[in-house]
Short mmCIF file of C-alpha atoms in Angstrom, two decimals:
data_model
loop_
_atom_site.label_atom_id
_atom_site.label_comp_id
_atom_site.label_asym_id
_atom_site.label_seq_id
_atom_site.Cartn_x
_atom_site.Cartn_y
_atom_site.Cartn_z
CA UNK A 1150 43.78 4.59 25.95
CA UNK A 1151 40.56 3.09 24.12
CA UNK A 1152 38.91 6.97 24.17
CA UNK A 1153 41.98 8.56 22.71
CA UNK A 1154 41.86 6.01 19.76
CA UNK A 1155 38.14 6.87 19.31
CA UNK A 1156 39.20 10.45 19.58
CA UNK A 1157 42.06 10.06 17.16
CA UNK A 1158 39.70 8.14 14.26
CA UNK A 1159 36.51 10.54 14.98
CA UNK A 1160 39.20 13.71 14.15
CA UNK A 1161 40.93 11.86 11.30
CA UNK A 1162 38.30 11.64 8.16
CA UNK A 1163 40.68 9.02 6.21
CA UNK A 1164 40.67 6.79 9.54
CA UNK A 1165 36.92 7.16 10.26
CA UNK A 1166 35.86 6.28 7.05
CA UNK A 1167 38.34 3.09 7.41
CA UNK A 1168 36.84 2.26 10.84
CA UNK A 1169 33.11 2.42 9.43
CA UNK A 1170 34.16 -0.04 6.19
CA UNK A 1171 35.30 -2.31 8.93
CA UNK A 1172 32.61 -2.34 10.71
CA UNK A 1173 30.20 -2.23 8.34
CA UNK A 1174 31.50 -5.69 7.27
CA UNK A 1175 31.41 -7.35 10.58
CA UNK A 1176 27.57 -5.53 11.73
CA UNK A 1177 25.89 -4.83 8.36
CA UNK A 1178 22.87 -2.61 8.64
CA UNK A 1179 19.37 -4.91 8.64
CA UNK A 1180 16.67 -3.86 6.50
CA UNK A 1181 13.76 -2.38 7.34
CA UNK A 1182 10.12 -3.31 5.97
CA UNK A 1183 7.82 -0.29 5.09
CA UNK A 1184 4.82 -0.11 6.80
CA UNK A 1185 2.09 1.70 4.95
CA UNK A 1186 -1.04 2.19 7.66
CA UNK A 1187 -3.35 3.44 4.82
CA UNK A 1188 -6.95 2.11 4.72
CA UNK A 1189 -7.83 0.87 1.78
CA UNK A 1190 -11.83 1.02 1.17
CA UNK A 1191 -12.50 -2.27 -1.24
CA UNK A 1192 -16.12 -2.32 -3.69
CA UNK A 1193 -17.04 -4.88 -5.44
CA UNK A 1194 -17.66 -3.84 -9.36
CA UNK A 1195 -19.87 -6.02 -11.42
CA UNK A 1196 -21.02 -3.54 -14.49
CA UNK A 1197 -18.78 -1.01 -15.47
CA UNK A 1198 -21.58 1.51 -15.33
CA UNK A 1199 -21.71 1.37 -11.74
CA UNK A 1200 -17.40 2.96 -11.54
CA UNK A 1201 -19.22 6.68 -11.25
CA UNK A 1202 -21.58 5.66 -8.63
CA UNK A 1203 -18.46 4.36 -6.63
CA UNK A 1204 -16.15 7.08 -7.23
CA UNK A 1205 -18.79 9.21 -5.65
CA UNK A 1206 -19.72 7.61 -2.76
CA UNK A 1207 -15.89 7.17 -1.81
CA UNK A 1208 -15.66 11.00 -2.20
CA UNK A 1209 -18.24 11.13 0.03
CA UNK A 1210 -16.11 10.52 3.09
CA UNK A 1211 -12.38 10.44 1.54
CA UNK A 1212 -9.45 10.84 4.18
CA UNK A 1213 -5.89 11.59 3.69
CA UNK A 1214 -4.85 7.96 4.91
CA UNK A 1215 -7.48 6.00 2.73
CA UNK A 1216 -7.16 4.70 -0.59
CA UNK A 1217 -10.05 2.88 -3.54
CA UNK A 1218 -9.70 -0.56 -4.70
CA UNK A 1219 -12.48 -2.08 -6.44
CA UNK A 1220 -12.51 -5.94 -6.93
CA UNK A 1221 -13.58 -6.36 -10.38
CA UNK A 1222 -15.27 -9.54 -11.15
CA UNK A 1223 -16.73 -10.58 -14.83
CA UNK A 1224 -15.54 -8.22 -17.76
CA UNK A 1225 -11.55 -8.44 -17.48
CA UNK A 1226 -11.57 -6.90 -21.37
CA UNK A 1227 -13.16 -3.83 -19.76
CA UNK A 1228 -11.04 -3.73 -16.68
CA UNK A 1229 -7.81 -2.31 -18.76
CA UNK A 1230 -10.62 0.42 -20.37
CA UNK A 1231 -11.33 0.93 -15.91
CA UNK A 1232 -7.33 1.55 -15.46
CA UNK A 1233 -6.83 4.28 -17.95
CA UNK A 1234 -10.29 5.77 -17.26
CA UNK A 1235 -9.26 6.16 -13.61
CA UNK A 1236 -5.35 6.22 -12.74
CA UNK A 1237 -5.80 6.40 -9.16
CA UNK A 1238 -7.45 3.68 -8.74
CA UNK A 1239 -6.42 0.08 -7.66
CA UNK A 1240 -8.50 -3.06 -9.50
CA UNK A 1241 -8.12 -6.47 -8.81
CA UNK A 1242 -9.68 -8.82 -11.17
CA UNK A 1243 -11.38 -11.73 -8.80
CA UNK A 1244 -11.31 -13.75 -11.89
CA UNK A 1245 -7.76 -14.13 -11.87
CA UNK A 1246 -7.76 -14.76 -7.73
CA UNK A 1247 -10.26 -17.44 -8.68
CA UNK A 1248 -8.63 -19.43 -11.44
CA UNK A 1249 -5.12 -19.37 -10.02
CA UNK A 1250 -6.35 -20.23 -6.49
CA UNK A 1251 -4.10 -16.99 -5.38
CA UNK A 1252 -5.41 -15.36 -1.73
CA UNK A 1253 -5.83 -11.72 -2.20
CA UNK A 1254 -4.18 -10.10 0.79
CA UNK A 1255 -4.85 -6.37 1.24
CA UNK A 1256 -3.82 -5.17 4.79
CA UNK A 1257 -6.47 -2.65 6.62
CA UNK A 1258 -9.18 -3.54 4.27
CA UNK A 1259 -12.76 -2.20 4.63
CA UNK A 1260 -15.27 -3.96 2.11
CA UNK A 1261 -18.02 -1.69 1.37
CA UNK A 1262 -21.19 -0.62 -1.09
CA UNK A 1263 -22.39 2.04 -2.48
CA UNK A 1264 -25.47 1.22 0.07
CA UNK A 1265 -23.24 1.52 3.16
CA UNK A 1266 -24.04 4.84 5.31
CA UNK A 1267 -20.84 7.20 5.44
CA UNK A 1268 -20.80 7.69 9.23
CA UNK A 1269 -20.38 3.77 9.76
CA UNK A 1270 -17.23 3.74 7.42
CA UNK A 1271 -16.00 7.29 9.18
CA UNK A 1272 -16.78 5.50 12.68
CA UNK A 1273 -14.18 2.88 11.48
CA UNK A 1274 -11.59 5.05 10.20
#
């Protein structure tokens, strides 16, 4: 009996969508959290000056699953001139995560220099 009701809802499109409102109300679909498992290779930026230097060592070794952020401390004037200069990008002023006493979470960080050899960063990616 219980399989030729299923049957009879499954072939009937004005039943089934009935049926699925119903249950929808009683089991409502959970959310899901995106998970983004993109490295994102962090430098530290005192001078302005130094953005080109950066840009080209991160070049140097660039991935499809990495991404540049550059922790900008000092000059926060300058850091708007930094975010139209270079859209893709991502700053964070530290003087901001300093005064507000905020913790700067970035998930699969790896803090480097433009000192740092490439085949230690590709070893870790």
């Amino acid at each position: 009996m219980k399989s030729f009701v299923i049957k009879l809802v499954k072939n009937n499109p004005v039943l089934y969508r009935g049926a699925k409102k119903v249950y929808r109300t009683f089991q409502p679909a959970k959310p899901t959290i995106y998970r983004n498992d993109d490295y994102s290779i962090v430098y530290r930026l005192s001078d302005p000056q130094e953005m080109p230097e950066i840009l080209r060592h991160y070049n140097s070794f660039r991935r499809q699953n990495t991404r540049l952020a550059v922790l900008v401390s000092g000059n926060t004037l300058k850091m708007h001139i930094l975010i139209r200069e270079y859209p893709g990008v991502i700053f964070y002023s530290l003087d901001y995560y300093q005064k507000y006493r905020k913790r700067l979470y970035i998930k699969n960080m790896i803090l480097t220099d433009c000192g740092q050899s490439v085949e230690d960063i590709i070893e870790l990616l």
